[in-house]
């Protein structure tokens, strides 16, 4: 393992401090916790939005704390969901009297820990609701599994539900906005290399030079299928068509897309994928209204990328373009 | 079972998980993200610290101490499951320094019921429940607190854990792999078997 760290045990704690050093105008760290909250919280009346999960997905989730997105982000150990007491600290930091929406990715640990945190909040009279994100179409959703995972599409939920909260919608309405994003978003990713979790010290899986993993999650866990290496055009097309099918997108529909690096894939390669995405959208008659390209939901230093498509309606389009001012995503708004 | 033995059980479990940390991480890497050993080790080390910092205060408070410590330090599904179910374990134990074997086994059964409620897993889902459900049922059925029953329970736990290799995961992160999870032992079932080993060894220390 070759990483710029001091000790495995202090990785997350130090990284959270570093975020505050870099973005003091956006972030404060809630003392004695792994919670990053807004440096300038909204006045009473706004629904709070809290997200979180394991560390290692930077800029998720602390990078999305700020105007128009999250009120607080809760960090767990690397790829490990945060504990209930930490999530509850995040809820308290985000509560301005109008209740708190929790944006949770559908992983068993995240679901359970956020669930216990809700019980704690309930006991103290803080109202909470949950939006469960399950955008990863690589996973079969059946009665016999825990359902699909939540991956990069979560960022669209933060953005659009965040905009709705800034507009002053109440808790149930902000939840409904978030649920509607979930119902209209789909993602799929691939990996060219594994990453190395610091606590484990070695790559989670090995891939040959001519192999790639399709359908990975965001925790360095193996994908659903190991396939021969393919070029940018083929992999983009494969992801795109899978997502179009999943969302039943038809010609003329407006969409947004996210081309997301898993951590080690550079902008150059993302831009090539994005060029193919543009052509594929045109070929399919889809109106690509907005593309987010870069690092949004990573897996440490894993090479690879994910593609997310979001079906837009007028409100989602408006909220996607509304002003956001956070360390990792700034949208001027118009 | 008295509170000294109860603490020995957890100290022994902490030592076993520490010793097998790499193996548990490797099992997890095959079907998850490779940190089950590290996560459990982190939480159990804190349990040992908590014991060192507080005088023996009875079974109920010790079980709650274990539960709160695991829930707030392990994270992930393991922390939520072990932590919240240990709170139930504590609630089922008497507020005293000793409990009959039957009382201990009943509290264990309540612990397992709490695991089932929180996690929703049943036997065959390739999780820790593949070990905890049948082995606990066995202990409930064999009323005797003797070395034979415990040795059998440990053997049963190990076999149940090995048998998870043939299963398709239906819960937790491994479920996302579907058929690709076959051929790998579930890491949660392995750490659960270590718990029964710790139980056997703590009892053996006492009777020796």
Coordinates of C-alpha atoms in Angstrom, one line a residue:
Chain A
X1 CA 0.0 0.0 0.0
X2 CA 1.4 3.3 -1.1
X3 CA -0.7 6.2 0.3
X4 CA -0.1 9.7 1.7
X5 CA -1.5 9.0 5.2
X6 CA -0.1 9.1 8.7
X7 CA -1.9 6.2 10.3
X8 CA -4.7 3.9 9.2
X9 CA -6.7 4.8 12.3
X10 CA -6.7 8.6 11.8
X11 CA -7.4 8.7 8.0
X12 CA -11.0 9.9 8.3
X13 CA -10.5 12.3 11.3
X14 CA -7.6 14.1 9.5
X15 CA -9.5 14.2 6.2
X16 CA -12.4 15.9 7.9
X17 CA -10.1 18.5 9.4
X18 CA -8.5 19.1 6.0
X19 CA -11.9 19.8 4.5
X20 CA -12.5 22.5 7.1
X21 CA -9.1 24.0 6.5
X22 CA -9.7 24.1 2.7
X23 CA -13.3 25.4 2.9
X24 CA -13.8 27.4 6.0
X25 CA -16.3 29.6 4.3
X26 CA -18.5 26.6 3.7
X27 CA -17.9 24.0 6.4
X28 CA -17.6 23.6 10.2
X29 CA -16.9 20.4 11.9
X30 CA -19.4 19.6 14.7
X31 CA -17.1 19.1 17.7
X32 CA -16.4 15.5 18.8
X33 CA -18.2 14.1 15.7
X34 CA -17.5 13.1 12.1
X35 CA -20.1 15.6 11.0
X36 CA -19.5 18.5 8.6
X37 CA -22.2 21.1 8.7
X38 CA -22.8 24.4 7.0
X39 CA -20.7 27.3 8.2
X40 CA -23.6 29.6 7.6
X41 CA -26.7 27.6 8.4
X42 CA -30.1 28.7 7.1
X43 CA -32.5 30.4 9.4
X44 CA -35.3 28.6 11.0
X45 CA -38.0 27.1 8.8
X46 CA -35.9 25.4 6.1
X47 CA -36.0 21.6 6.0
X48 CA -32.6 20.2 6.8
X49 CA -31.0 17.7 4.4
X50 CA -28.4 15.2 5.8
X51 CA -26.6 12.6 3.8
X52 CA -23.5 10.5 4.5
X53 CA -22.0 7.2 4.3
X54 CA -18.6 5.6 4.4
X55 CA -15.6 7.8 3.6
X56 CA -13.6 7.2 0.5
X57 CA -16.2 8.7 -1.9
X58 CA -14.8 12.2 -1.9
X59 CA -16.1 14.8 -2.7
X60 CA -19.1 12.9 -1.4
X61 CA -20.4 13.8 1.1
X62 CA -18.8 16.8 2.8
X63 CA -18.2 18.4 -0.5
X64 CA -21.9 18.9 -1.0
X65 CA -22.6 20.8 2.2
X66 CA -23.6 24.3 1.4
X67 CA -26.3 26.5 -0.1
X68 CA -28.7 24.5 -2.3
X69 CA -27.6 21.0 -1.3
X70 CA -26.8 19.5 2.1
X71 CA -27.0 21.0 5.6
X72 CA -24.8 18.3 7.1
X73 CA -22.8 15.3 6.0
X74 CA -21.9 12.4 8.2
X75 CA -18.7 10.4 7.5
X76 CA -18.1 6.8 8.5
X77 CA -14.9 4.9 8.3
X78 CA -13.6 4.2 4.8
X79 CA -16.4 2.4 3.0
X80 CA -18.2 1.8 6.3
X81 CA -21.5 3.5 7.1
X82 CA -21.4 6.0 10.0
X83 CA -22.7 4.9 13.3
X84 CA -26.1 5.9 14.6
X85 CA -24.8 8.4 17.2
X86 CA -22.8 10.2 14.4
X87 CA -25.8 10.3 12.1
X88 CA -27.9 11.7 14.9
X89 CA -25.3 14.4 15.5
X90 CA -25.8 15.3 11.9
X91 CA -29.5 15.4 12.2
X92 CA -29.3 17.7 15.2
X93 CA -26.9 20.0 13.3
X94 CA -29.3 20.2 10.3
X95 CA -32.5 20.6 12.2
X96 CA -33.9 24.1 12.0
X97 CA -37.3 23.2 13.3
X98 CA -38.8 22.1 10.0
X99 CA -37.6 18.5 10.2
X100 CA -34.7 16.7 8.4
X101 CA -34.6 14.7 5.2
X102 CA -32.1 11.9 5.2
X103 CA -30.7 10.9 1.8
X104 CA -29.5 7.3 2.3
X105 CA -27.9 5.0 -0.3
X106 CA -29.4 1.6 -0.3
X107 CA -26.7 -0.4 1.5
X108 CA -27.6 -2.6 4.4
X109 CA -25.3 -0.9 6.9
X110 CA -26.3 2.6 5.8
X111 CA -30.0 1.8 6.0
X112 CA -29.7 0.3 9.5
X113 CA -27.5 3.0 11.0
X114 CA -29.7 5.8 9.6
X115 CA -32.8 3.9 10.8
X116 CA -31.4 3.7 14.4
X117 CA -30.5 7.4 14.2
X118 CA -34.1 8.2 13.2
X119 CA -35.3 6.4 16.3
X120 CA -33.0 8.5 18.4
X121 CA -34.3 11.7 16.7
X122 CA -37.8 10.6 17.1
X123 CA -37.3 10.2 20.8
X124 CA -36.1 13.8 21.0
X125 CA -39.0 15.1 18.9
X126 CA -37.1 15.8 15.7
X127 CA -39.1 14.9 12.6
X128 CA -37.2 13.0 9.9
X129 CA -38.0 11.4 6.6
X130 CA -35.8 9.2 4.3
X131 CA -35.2 9.1 0.6
X132 CA -33.6 5.8 -0.2
X133 CA -31.4 6.0 -3.4
X134 CA -31.1 2.8 -5.5
X135 CA -29.9 4.0 -8.9
X136 CA -27.5 1.2 -9.7
X137 CA -29.1 -0.8 -12.5
X138 CA -26.3 -3.4 -12.5
X139 CA -28.0 -5.0 -9.5
X140 CA -31.1 -7.1 -10.0
X141 CA -33.9 -5.8 -7.8
X142 CA -35.8 -8.8 -6.6
X143 CA -37.8 -9.9 -3.6
X144 CA -34.8 -12.0 -2.6
X145 CA -32.2 -9.4 -2.4
X146 CA -31.7 -6.1 -0.6
X147 CA -32.5 -4.3 -3.8
X148 CA -30.3 -2.1 -5.9
X149 CA -27.4 -0.1 -4.6
X150 CA -27.3 3.7 -4.4
X151 CA -24.4 5.2 -6.3
X152 CA -23.6 8.5 -8.1
X153 CA -27.2 9.3 -8.8
X154 CA -27.3 10.3 -5.2
X155 CA -25.7 13.6 -6.1
X156 CA -28.7 14.5 -8.3
X157 CA -30.9 13.8 -5.3
X158 CA -28.8 16.1 -3.2
X159 CA -29.0 18.8 -5.8
X160 CA -32.7 18.7 -6.6
X161 CA -34.1 18.0 -3.2
X162 CA -31.6 20.6 -1.9
X163 CA -33.1 23.2 -4.2
X164 CA -36.6 22.3 -3.1
X165 CA -35.6 22.8 0.5
X166 CA -34.2 26.2 -0.3
X167 CA -37.5 27.1 -1.9
X168 CA -39.1 26.6 1.5
X169 CA -41.1 23.4 0.7
X170 CA -42.1 21.4 3.8
X171 CA -40.6 18.0 4.8
X172 CA -43.1 15.8 3.1
X173 CA -42.8 17.8 -0.1
X174 CA -39.0 17.8 -0.1
X175 CA -39.2 14.0 0.4
X176 CA -41.6 13.7 -2.5
X177 CA -39.2 15.7 -4.7
X178 CA -36.3 13.4 -3.7
X179 CA -38.4 10.2 -4.3
X180 CA -39.3 11.5 -7.8
X181 CA -35.6 11.9 -8.6
X182 CA -34.9 8.3 -7.4
X183 CA -37.7 7.1 -9.6
X184 CA -36.2 8.8 -12.7
X185 CA -32.5 8.2 -12.2
X186 CA -30.3 5.3 -13.2
X187 CA -26.6 4.7 -13.0
X188 CA -24.0 2.0 -13.9
X189 CA -20.2 1.9 -13.4
X190 CA -17.2 0.0 -14.4
X191 CA -13.7 -0.4 -13.0
X192 CA -10.3 -0.8 -14.6
X193 CA -8.4 -1.3 -11.3
X194 CA -9.3 -2.1 -7.8
X195 CA -8.7 0.4 -5.0
X196 CA -6.9 -0.3 -1.7
X197 CA -8.8 0.3 1.5
X198 CA -6.2 1.7 4.0
X199 CA -7.4 -0.5 6.8
X200 CA -6.9 -3.6 4.6
X201 CA -3.7 -2.5 2.9
X202 CA -4.1 -4.5 -0.3
X203 CA -6.3 -4.2 -3.4
X204 CA -9.8 -5.6 -2.9
X205 CA -9.6 -7.5 -6.2
X206 CA -7.1 -8.1 -9.0
X207 CA -7.8 -7.4 -12.6
X208 CA -5.7 -8.4 -15.6
X209 CA -4.5 -5.9 -18.2
X210 CA -7.2 -7.0 -20.6
X211 CA -10.1 -7.2 -18.1
X212 CA -12.6 -4.8 -16.6
X213 CA -15.3 -5.2 -14.0
X214 CA -18.8 -4.1 -15.1
X215 CA -21.4 -3.0 -12.7
X216 CA -19.3 -2.1 -9.7
X217 CA -20.6 -0.4 -6.6
X218 CA -18.7 2.4 -4.9
X219 CA -17.0 0.4 -2.2
X220 CA -14.4 -1.3 -4.2
X221 CA -16.4 -4.4 -4.1
X222 CA -16.3 -6.5 -7.3
X223 CA -18.8 -5.8 -10.0
X224 CA -21.4 -8.2 -11.3
X225 CA -19.4 -9.4 -14.3
X226 CA -15.8 -9.5 -15.4
X227 CA -15.5 -8.7 -19.1
X228 CA -12.7 -8.2 -21.7
X229 CA -11.4 -4.6 -21.8
X230 CA -13.2 -2.4 -24.3
X231 CA -12.7 1.1 -25.6
X232 CA -14.4 4.4 -24.6
X233 CA -17.0 4.2 -27.4
X234 CA -18.1 0.7 -26.6
X235 CA -18.2 1.1 -22.8
X236 CA -20.1 4.4 -23.0
X237 CA -22.6 2.9 -25.5
X238 CA -23.1 -0.2 -23.3
X239 CA -23.8 1.9 -20.2
X240 CA -25.9 4.4 -22.1
X241 CA -28.2 1.9 -23.7
X242 CA -28.6 0.0 -20.5
X243 CA -29.7 3.2 -18.7
X244 CA -32.0 4.3 -21.5
X245 CA -33.7 0.9 -21.4
X246 CA -34.0 1.0 -17.6
X247 CA -35.6 4.4 -17.6
X248 CA -37.6 3.7 -20.8
X249 CA -36.4 7.0 -22.3
X250 CA -38.0 7.9 -25.6
X251 CA -37.1 10.3 -28.3
X252 CA -37.6 13.9 -27.5
X253 CA -37.3 13.6 -23.7
X254 CA -35.1 16.0 -21.8
X255 CA -32.4 14.4 -19.6
X256 CA -29.4 15.3 -17.5
X257 CA -26.3 13.1 -17.3
X258 CA -23.3 12.6 -15.0
X259 CA -20.0 11.2 -16.1
X260 CA -18.3 10.4 -12.9
X261 CA -14.7 9.3 -12.3
X262 CA -14.2 6.6 -9.7
X263 CA -11.1 8.4 -8.5
X264 CA -8.2 7.6 -10.8
X265 CA -9.7 8.2 -14.2
X266 CA -8.6 11.6 -15.5
X267 CA -10.7 14.3 -17.1
X268 CA -9.2 13.5 -20.5
X269 CA -10.8 10.1 -20.5
X270 CA -14.1 11.3 -19.0
X271 CA -14.3 13.9 -21.8
X272 CA -13.9 11.2 -24.4
X273 CA -16.8 9.3 -22.8
X274 CA -18.8 12.5 -22.6
X275 CA -18.2 13.1 -26.3
X276 CA -19.6 9.7 -27.0
X277 CA -22.5 10.4 -24.6
X278 CA -23.4 13.5 -26.6
X279 CA -23.5 11.6 -29.9
X280 CA -25.5 8.7 -28.3
X281 CA -28.0 11.2 -27.0
X282 CA -28.4 12.9 -30.4
X283 CA -28.7 9.5 -32.1
X284 CA -31.5 8.6 -29.6
X285 CA -33.3 11.9 -30.0
X286 CA -32.8 12.7 -26.3
X287 CA -32.3 16.3 -25.3
X288 CA -29.2 16.5 -23.1
X289 CA -29.9 19.6 -21.0
X290 CA -27.1 19.4 -18.6
X291 CA -24.0 17.2 -18.1
X292 CA -22.0 17.0 -14.9
X293 CA -18.5 15.7 -15.7
X294 CA -15.8 15.1 -13.1
X295 CA -15.4 13.5 -9.7
X296 CA -18.6 13.3 -7.8
X297 CA -18.9 9.9 -6.1
X298 CA -15.5 8.1 -6.1
X299 CA -14.0 4.9 -4.7
X300 CA -10.7 6.0 -3.4
X301 CA -8.1 5.6 -6.2
X302 CA -10.1 3.2 -8.3
X303 CA -9.8 3.7 -12.1
X304 CA -13.1 3.6 -13.9
X305 CA -16.2 5.7 -14.3
X306 CA -19.9 5.6 -13.9
X307 CA -22.6 7.1 -16.1
X308 CA -25.9 8.4 -14.7
X309 CA -28.9 9.5 -16.6
X310 CA -31.8 11.5 -15.1
X311 CA -35.1 12.0 -16.8
X312 CA -36.1 15.7 -16.4
X313 CA -39.4 17.3 -16.1
X314 CA -39.8 21.1 -15.8
X315 CA -39.4 21.2 -12.1
X316 CA -36.5 18.9 -12.0
X317 CA -34.8 20.8 -14.8
X318 CA -35.4 24.1 -12.9
X319 CA -34.1 22.7 -9.6
X320 CA -31.1 21.1 -11.2
X321 CA -30.1 24.5 -12.7
X322 CA -30.9 26.5 -9.5
X323 CA -28.1 28.1 -7.6
X324 CA -25.9 25.8 -5.5
X325 CA -22.8 26.9 -3.7
X326 CA -20.8 24.0 -2.1
X327 CA -17.2 23.0 -2.2
X328 CA -17.7 20.4 -4.8
X329 CA -20.5 21.7 -6.9
X330 CA -21.2 25.3 -7.7
X331 CA -24.0 26.2 -10.1
X332 CA -24.5 29.9 -10.8
X333 CA -28.2 29.5 -11.2
X334 CA -30.4 31.0 -13.9
Chain B
X1 CA -22.7 -17.4 33.9
X2 CA -21.4 -14.6 36.1
X3 CA -20.2 -11.2 35.1
X4 CA -16.5 -12.2 35.2
X5 CA -17.1 -15.0 32.7
X6 CA -19.2 -12.7 30.6
X7 CA -16.3 -10.2 30.3
X8 CA -13.9 -13.1 29.6
X9 CA -16.2 -14.2 26.8
X10 CA -15.9 -10.7 25.2
X11 CA -12.2 -10.3 25.9
X12 CA -11.6 -13.7 24.3
X13 CA -13.8 -12.8 21.3
X14 CA -11.8 -9.5 20.9
X15 CA -8.6 -11.5 21.0
X16 CA -9.9 -14.1 18.4
X17 CA -11.1 -11.4 16.0
X18 CA -7.8 -9.6 16.3
X19 CA -6.0 -12.8 15.6
X20 CA -8.2 -13.6 12.6
X21 CA -8.6 -10.0 11.4
X22 CA -6.7 -10.7 8.1
X23 CA -8.7 -13.8 7.4
X24 CA -12.0 -12.0 8.0
X25 CA -10.9 -9.1 5.8
X26 CA -9.9 -11.6 3.0
X27 CA -13.3 -13.4 3.2
X28 CA -15.0 -10.0 3.0
X29 CA -12.8 -8.8 0.1
X30 CA -14.0 -11.8 -2.0
X31 CA -17.7 -10.8 -1.7
X32 CA -17.7 -7.3 -0.2
X33 CA -15.2 -4.5 0.5
X34 CA -12.6 -6.3 2.6
X35 CA -12.9 -4.7 6.0
X36 CA -15.1 -6.9 8.2
X37 CA -12.1 -8.0 10.3
X38 CA -10.8 -4.4 10.7
X39 CA -14.2 -3.1 11.7
X40 CA -15.0 -5.7 14.3
X41 CA -11.4 -5.5 15.6
X42 CA -11.8 -1.7 16.1
X43 CA -15.0 -2.0 18.0
X44 CA -14.0 -5.0 20.2
X45 CA -10.8 -3.2 21.2
X46 CA -13.0 -0.4 22.4
X47 CA -15.1 -2.9 24.4
X48 CA -11.9 -4.2 26.1
X49 CA -11.0 -0.5 26.8
X50 CA -14.4 0.1 28.3
X51 CA -14.2 -3.0 30.5
X52 CA -10.7 -1.8 31.7
X53 CA -12.2 1.6 32.5
X54 CA -15.2 0.5 34.5
X55 CA -15.5 -1.9 37.4
X56 CA -17.6 -5.0 36.9
X57 CA -21.1 -3.8 37.3
X58 CA -23.4 -6.7 36.7
X59 CA -24.4 -8.6 33.6
X60 CA -27.1 -6.2 32.3
X61 CA -24.9 -3.1 32.4
X62 CA -22.0 -5.0 30.9
X63 CA -24.1 -6.2 28.0
X64 CA -25.4 -2.7 27.4
X65 CA -21.8 -1.4 27.6
X66 CA -20.8 -3.9 24.9
X67 CA -23.8 -2.9 22.8
X68 CA -23.3 0.8 23.0
X69 CA -19.6 0.5 22.3
X70 CA -20.0 -1.7 19.3
X71 CA -22.9 0.4 17.9
X72 CA -20.8 3.6 18.2
X73 CA -17.5 2.2 17.0
X74 CA -17.9 -0.6 14.4
X75 CA -20.1 1.1 11.9
X76 CA -21.6 -0.6 8.9
X77 CA -24.2 -3.4 9.2
X78 CA -22.1 -5.3 11.7
X79 CA -22.1 -2.4 14.2
X80 CA -25.8 -1.8 13.9
X81 CA -26.6 -5.5 14.2
X82 CA -24.2 -6.5 17.0
X83 CA -24.8 -3.2 18.8
X84 CA -28.5 -3.0 18.8
X85 CA -29.0 -6.7 19.5
X86 CA -26.6 -6.6 22.5
X87 CA -28.8 -3.9 24.0
X88 CA -31.6 -6.4 23.8
X89 CA -29.3 -9.0 25.3
X90 CA -28.7 -6.7 28.2
X91 CA -32.4 -6.0 28.7
X92 CA -33.0 -9.7 28.9
X93 CA -30.4 -10.4 31.5
X94 CA -31.0 -9.8 35.2
X95 CA -29.5 -6.8 36.9
X96 CA -27.2 -9.0 38.9
X97 CA -23.8 -10.5 38.7
X98 CA -24.9 -14.0 37.9
X99 CA -27.5 -15.7 35.8
X100 CA -28.4 -19.4 35.4
X101 CA -27.3 -21.1 32.2
X102 CA -31.0 -21.3 31.1
X103 CA -31.3 -17.6 31.7
X104 CA -28.2 -16.8 29.7
X105 CA -29.3 -19.0 26.8
X106 CA -32.7 -17.3 26.8
X107 CA -31.1 -13.9 26.7
X108 CA -29.0 -15.2 23.7
X109 CA -32.2 -16.3 22.0
X110 CA -33.6 -12.8 22.5
X111 CA -30.4 -11.4 21.1
X112 CA -30.8 -13.6 18.0
X113 CA -34.5 -12.5 17.7
X114 CA -33.3 -8.8 17.8
X115 CA -30.7 -9.6 15.0
X116 CA -33.5 -11.1 12.9
X117 CA -35.7 -8.1 13.4
X118 CA -33.0 -5.5 12.5
X119 CA -31.4 -7.4 9.7
X120 CA -34.3 -9.4 8.3
X121 CA -32.1 -12.3 7.4
X122 CA -33.1 -16.0 7.7
X123 CA -31.2 -19.2 7.6
X124 CA -29.9 -19.7 4.0
X125 CA -29.4 -16.0 3.2
X126 CA -25.6 -16.4 3.7
X127 CA -25.2 -14.1 6.8
X128 CA -24.3 -14.3 10.4
X129 CA -27.8 -15.7 11.0
X130 CA -26.7 -19.0 9.3
X131 CA -24.6 -19.6 12.4
X132 CA -26.6 -17.8 15.2
X133 CA -30.0 -19.3 14.5
X134 CA -29.3 -23.0 14.5
X135 CA -26.6 -22.9 17.1
X136 CA -28.7 -20.9 19.5
X137 CA -31.7 -23.3 18.9
X138 CA -29.3 -26.1 19.7
X139 CA -28.3 -24.5 23.0
X140 CA -31.9 -23.8 24.0
X141 CA -32.8 -27.5 23.3
X142 CA -29.8 -28.9 25.3
X143 CA -30.6 -27.5 28.7
X144 CA -27.3 -28.6 30.2
X145 CA -24.4 -26.3 30.8
X146 CA -21.7 -28.7 30.1
X147 CA -18.5 -28.9 28.0
X148 CA -20.1 -31.4 25.6
X149 CA -23.0 -29.2 24.7
X150 CA -20.7 -26.2 24.1
X151 CA -18.2 -28.2 22.1
X152 CA -21.0 -29.5 19.9
X153 CA -22.3 -25.9 19.5
X154 CA -18.9 -24.7 18.4
X155 CA -18.6 -27.6 16.0
X156 CA -22.0 -26.8 14.6
X157 CA -21.1 -23.1 14.3
X158 CA -18.0 -23.9 12.3
X159 CA -19.8 -26.3 10.0
X160 CA -22.6 -23.8 9.5
X161 CA -20.1 -21.1 8.6
X162 CA -18.3 -23.4 6.2
X163 CA -21.6 -24.3 4.6
X164 CA -22.3 -20.6 3.7
X165 CA -19.8 -21.1 0.9
X166 CA -22.3 -23.0 -1.2
X167 CA -25.0 -20.3 -0.8
X168 CA -26.1 -17.4 -3.0
X169 CA -26.0 -14.3 -0.8
X170 CA -29.4 -12.7 -0.3
X171 CA -28.7 -10.0 2.3
X172 CA -26.0 -7.4 2.8
X173 CA -23.4 -6.2 0.3
X174 CA -22.6 -9.7 -0.9
X175 CA -26.2 -9.9 -2.3
X176 CA -25.2 -7.6 -5.0
X177 CA -22.9 -10.2 -6.4
X178 CA -25.7 -12.8 -6.7
X179 CA -24.3 -16.1 -8.1
X180 CA -20.7 -14.7 -7.9
X181 CA -21.0 -15.0 -4.1
X182 CA -21.0 -18.8 -4.4
X183 CA -17.8 -20.4 -3.4
X184 CA -16.9 -17.9 -0.6
X185 CA -17.6 -18.3 3.1
X186 CA -19.6 -15.4 4.5
X187 CA -17.3 -13.3 6.8
X188 CA -20.1 -12.5 9.2
X189 CA -20.8 -16.2 9.7
X190 CA -17.1 -16.7 10.4
X191 CA -16.9 -14.0 13.1
X192 CA -20.1 -15.4 14.6
X193 CA -18.4 -18.8 14.8
X194 CA -15.5 -17.1 16.6
X195 CA -18.0 -15.8 19.1
X196 CA -19.1 -19.3 20.0
X197 CA -15.5 -20.3 20.2
X198 CA -15.0 -17.5 22.7
X199 CA -18.1 -18.6 24.7
X200 CA -16.7 -22.2 24.9
X201 CA -13.2 -21.0 25.9
X202 CA -14.5 -18.6 28.5
X203 CA -16.6 -21.4 30.1
X204 CA -13.6 -23.7 30.0
X205 CA -11.5 -21.2 31.8
X206 CA -14.1 -21.1 34.5
X207 CA -14.6 -24.8 34.9
X208 CA -10.9 -25.5 34.8

